[in-house]
C-alpha positions as a LaTeX table, in Angstrom:
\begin{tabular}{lrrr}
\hline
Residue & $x$ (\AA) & $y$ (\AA) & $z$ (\AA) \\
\hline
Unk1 & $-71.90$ & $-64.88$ & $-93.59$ \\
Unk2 & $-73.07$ & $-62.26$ & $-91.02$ \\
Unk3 & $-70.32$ & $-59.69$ & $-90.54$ \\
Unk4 & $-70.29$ & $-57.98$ & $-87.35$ \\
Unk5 & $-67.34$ & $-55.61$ & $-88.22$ \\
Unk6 & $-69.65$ & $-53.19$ & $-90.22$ \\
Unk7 & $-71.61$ & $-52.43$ & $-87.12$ \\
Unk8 & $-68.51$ & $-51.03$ & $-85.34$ \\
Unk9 & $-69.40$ & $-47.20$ & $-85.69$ \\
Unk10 & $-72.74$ & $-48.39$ & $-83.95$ \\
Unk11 & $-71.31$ & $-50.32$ & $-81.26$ \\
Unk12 & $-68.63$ & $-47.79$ & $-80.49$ \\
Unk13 & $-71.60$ & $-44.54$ & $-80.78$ \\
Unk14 & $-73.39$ & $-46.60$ & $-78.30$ \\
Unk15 & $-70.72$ & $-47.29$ & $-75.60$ \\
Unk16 & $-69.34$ & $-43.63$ & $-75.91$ \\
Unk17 & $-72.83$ & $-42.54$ & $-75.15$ \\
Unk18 & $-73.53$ & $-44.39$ & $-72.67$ \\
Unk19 & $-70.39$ & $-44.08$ & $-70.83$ \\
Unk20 & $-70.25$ & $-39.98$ & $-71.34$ \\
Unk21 & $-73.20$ & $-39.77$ & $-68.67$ \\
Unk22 & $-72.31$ & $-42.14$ & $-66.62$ \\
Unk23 & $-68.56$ & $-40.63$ & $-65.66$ \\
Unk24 & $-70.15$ & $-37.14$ & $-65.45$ \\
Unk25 & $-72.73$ & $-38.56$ & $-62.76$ \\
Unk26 & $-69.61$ & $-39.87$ & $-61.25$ \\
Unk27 & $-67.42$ & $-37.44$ & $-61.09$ \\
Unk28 & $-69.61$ & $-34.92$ & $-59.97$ \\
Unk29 & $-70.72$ & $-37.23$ & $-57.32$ \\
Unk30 & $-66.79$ & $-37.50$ & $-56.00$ \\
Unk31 & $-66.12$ & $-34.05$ & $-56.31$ \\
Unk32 & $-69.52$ & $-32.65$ & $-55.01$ \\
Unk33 & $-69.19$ & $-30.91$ & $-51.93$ \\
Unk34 & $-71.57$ & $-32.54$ & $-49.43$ \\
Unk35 & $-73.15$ & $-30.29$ & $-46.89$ \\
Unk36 & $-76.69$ & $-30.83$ & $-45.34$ \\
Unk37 & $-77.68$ & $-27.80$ & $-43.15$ \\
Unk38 & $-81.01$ & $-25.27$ & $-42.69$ \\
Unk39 & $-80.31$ & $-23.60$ & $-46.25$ \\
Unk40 & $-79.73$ & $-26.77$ & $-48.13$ \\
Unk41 & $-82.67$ & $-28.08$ & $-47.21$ \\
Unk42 & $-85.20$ & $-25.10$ & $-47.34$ \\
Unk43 & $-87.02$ & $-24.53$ & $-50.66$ \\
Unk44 & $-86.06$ & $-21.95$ & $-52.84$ \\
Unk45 & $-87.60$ & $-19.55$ & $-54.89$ \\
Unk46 & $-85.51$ & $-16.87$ & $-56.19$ \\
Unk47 & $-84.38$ & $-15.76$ & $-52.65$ \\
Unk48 & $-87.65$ & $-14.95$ & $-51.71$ \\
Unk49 & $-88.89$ & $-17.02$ & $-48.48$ \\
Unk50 & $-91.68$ & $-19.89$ & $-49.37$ \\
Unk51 & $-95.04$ & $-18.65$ & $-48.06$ \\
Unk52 & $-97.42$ & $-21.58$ & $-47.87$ \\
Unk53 & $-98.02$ & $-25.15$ & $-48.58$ \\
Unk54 & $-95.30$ & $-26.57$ & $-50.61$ \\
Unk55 & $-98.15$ & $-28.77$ & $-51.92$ \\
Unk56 & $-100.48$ & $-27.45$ & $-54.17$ \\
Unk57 & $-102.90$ & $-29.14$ & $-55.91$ \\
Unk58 & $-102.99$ & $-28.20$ & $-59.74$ \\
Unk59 & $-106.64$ & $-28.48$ & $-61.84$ \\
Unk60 & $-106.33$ & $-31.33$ & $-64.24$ \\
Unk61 & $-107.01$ & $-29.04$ & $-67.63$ \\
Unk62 & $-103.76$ & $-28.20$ & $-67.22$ \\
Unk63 & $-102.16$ & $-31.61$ & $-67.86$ \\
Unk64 & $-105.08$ & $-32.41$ & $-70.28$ \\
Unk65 & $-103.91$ & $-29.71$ & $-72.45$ \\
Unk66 & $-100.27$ & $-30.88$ & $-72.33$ \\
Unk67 & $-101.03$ & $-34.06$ & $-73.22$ \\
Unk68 & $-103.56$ & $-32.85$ & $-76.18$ \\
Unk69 & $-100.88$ & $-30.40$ & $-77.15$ \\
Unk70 & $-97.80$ & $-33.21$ & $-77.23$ \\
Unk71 & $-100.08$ & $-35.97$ & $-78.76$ \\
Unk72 & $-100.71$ & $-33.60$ & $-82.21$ \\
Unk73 & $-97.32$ & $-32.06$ & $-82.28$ \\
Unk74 & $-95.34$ & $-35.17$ & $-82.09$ \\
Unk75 & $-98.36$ & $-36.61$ & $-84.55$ \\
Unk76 & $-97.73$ & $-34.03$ & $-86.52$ \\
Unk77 & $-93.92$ & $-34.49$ & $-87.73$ \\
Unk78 & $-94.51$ & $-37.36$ & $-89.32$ \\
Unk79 & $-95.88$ & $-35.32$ & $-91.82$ \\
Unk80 & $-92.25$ & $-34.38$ & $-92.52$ \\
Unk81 & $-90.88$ & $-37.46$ & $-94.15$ \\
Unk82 & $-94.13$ & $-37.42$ & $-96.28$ \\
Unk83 & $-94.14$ & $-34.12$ & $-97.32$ \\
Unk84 & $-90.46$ & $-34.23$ & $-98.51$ \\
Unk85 & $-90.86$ & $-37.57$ & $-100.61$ \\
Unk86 & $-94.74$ & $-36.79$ & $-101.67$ \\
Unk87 & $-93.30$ & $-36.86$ & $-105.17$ \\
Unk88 & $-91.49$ & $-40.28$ & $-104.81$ \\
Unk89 & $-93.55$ & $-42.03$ & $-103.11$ \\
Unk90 & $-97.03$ & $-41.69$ & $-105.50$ \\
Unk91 & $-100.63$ & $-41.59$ & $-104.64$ \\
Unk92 & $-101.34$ & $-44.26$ & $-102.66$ \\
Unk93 & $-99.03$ & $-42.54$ & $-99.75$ \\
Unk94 & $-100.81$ & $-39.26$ & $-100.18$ \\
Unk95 & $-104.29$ & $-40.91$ & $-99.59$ \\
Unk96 & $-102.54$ & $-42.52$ & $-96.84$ \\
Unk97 & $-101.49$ & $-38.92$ & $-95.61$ \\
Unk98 & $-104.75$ & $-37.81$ & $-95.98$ \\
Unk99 & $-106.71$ & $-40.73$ & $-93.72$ \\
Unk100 & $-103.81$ & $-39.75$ & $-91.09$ \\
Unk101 & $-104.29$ & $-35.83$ & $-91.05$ \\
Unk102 & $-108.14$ & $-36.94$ & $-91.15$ \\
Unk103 & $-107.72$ & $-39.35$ & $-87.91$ \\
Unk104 & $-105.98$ & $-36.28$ & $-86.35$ \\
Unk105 & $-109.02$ & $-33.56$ & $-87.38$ \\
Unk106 & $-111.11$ & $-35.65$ & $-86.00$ \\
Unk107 & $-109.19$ & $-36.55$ & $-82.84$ \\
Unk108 & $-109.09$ & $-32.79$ & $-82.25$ \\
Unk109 & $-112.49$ & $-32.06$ & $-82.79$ \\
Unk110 & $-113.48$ & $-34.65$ & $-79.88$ \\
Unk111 & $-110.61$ & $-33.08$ & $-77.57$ \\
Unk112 & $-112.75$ & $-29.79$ & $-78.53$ \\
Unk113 & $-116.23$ & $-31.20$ & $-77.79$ \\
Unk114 & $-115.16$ & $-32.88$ & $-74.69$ \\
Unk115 & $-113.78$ & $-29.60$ & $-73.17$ \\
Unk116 & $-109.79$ & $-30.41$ & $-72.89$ \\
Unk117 & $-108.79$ & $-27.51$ & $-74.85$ \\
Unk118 & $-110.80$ & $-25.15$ & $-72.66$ \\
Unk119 & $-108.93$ & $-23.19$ & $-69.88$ \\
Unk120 & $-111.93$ & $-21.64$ & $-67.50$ \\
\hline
\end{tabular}
């Protein structure tokens, strides 16, 4: 028999969190004042007036590198769960921790040679 009553906590963690944001995007939508004028709409950085284009066009090492950079942190923690059950779970996992870090050497290594870790 599949009991649904031990997956209350869930259900109820999941409504509360999805109502929370919901009411404050509501509320602060009623109780927003709404006033369009000159200084609303005018760009602002830090009280200086904008000089220029607003749009600039940025060099694509920049997002390259950000991407590089997110791809072997995030990679990276699931080194975590290994590393804190490395004695549990045997060898096998630790050769399978190895091929990963491996994979990851090498995947740097290319991001080297192919220039996206280079700035100038």
């Amino acid at each position: 028999m599949f009991l649904l009553h031990e997956y209350d906590i869930f259900w109820a963690f999941l409504i509360i969190s999805s109502v929370i944001p919901i009411l404050a995007f509501l509320i602060s939508g009623v109780l927003a004042p709404i006033r369009e004028g000159p200084e609303k709409l005018s760009s602002y950085e830090s009280g200086i007036e904008p000089m220029g284009d607003a749009w600039l066009q940025f060099r694509i090492r920049y997002y390259m590198f950000a991407l590089v950079f997110v791809v072997f942190d995030v990679e990276t923690v699931f080194l975590y769960p290994w590393a804190m059950s490395f004695d549990v779970l045997g060898v096998s996992v630790f050769i399978e921790a190895l091929i990963f870090v491996l994979i990851l050497i090498v995947g740097s290594v290319y991001a080297c040679r192919k220039g996206a870790l280079e700035w100038s």
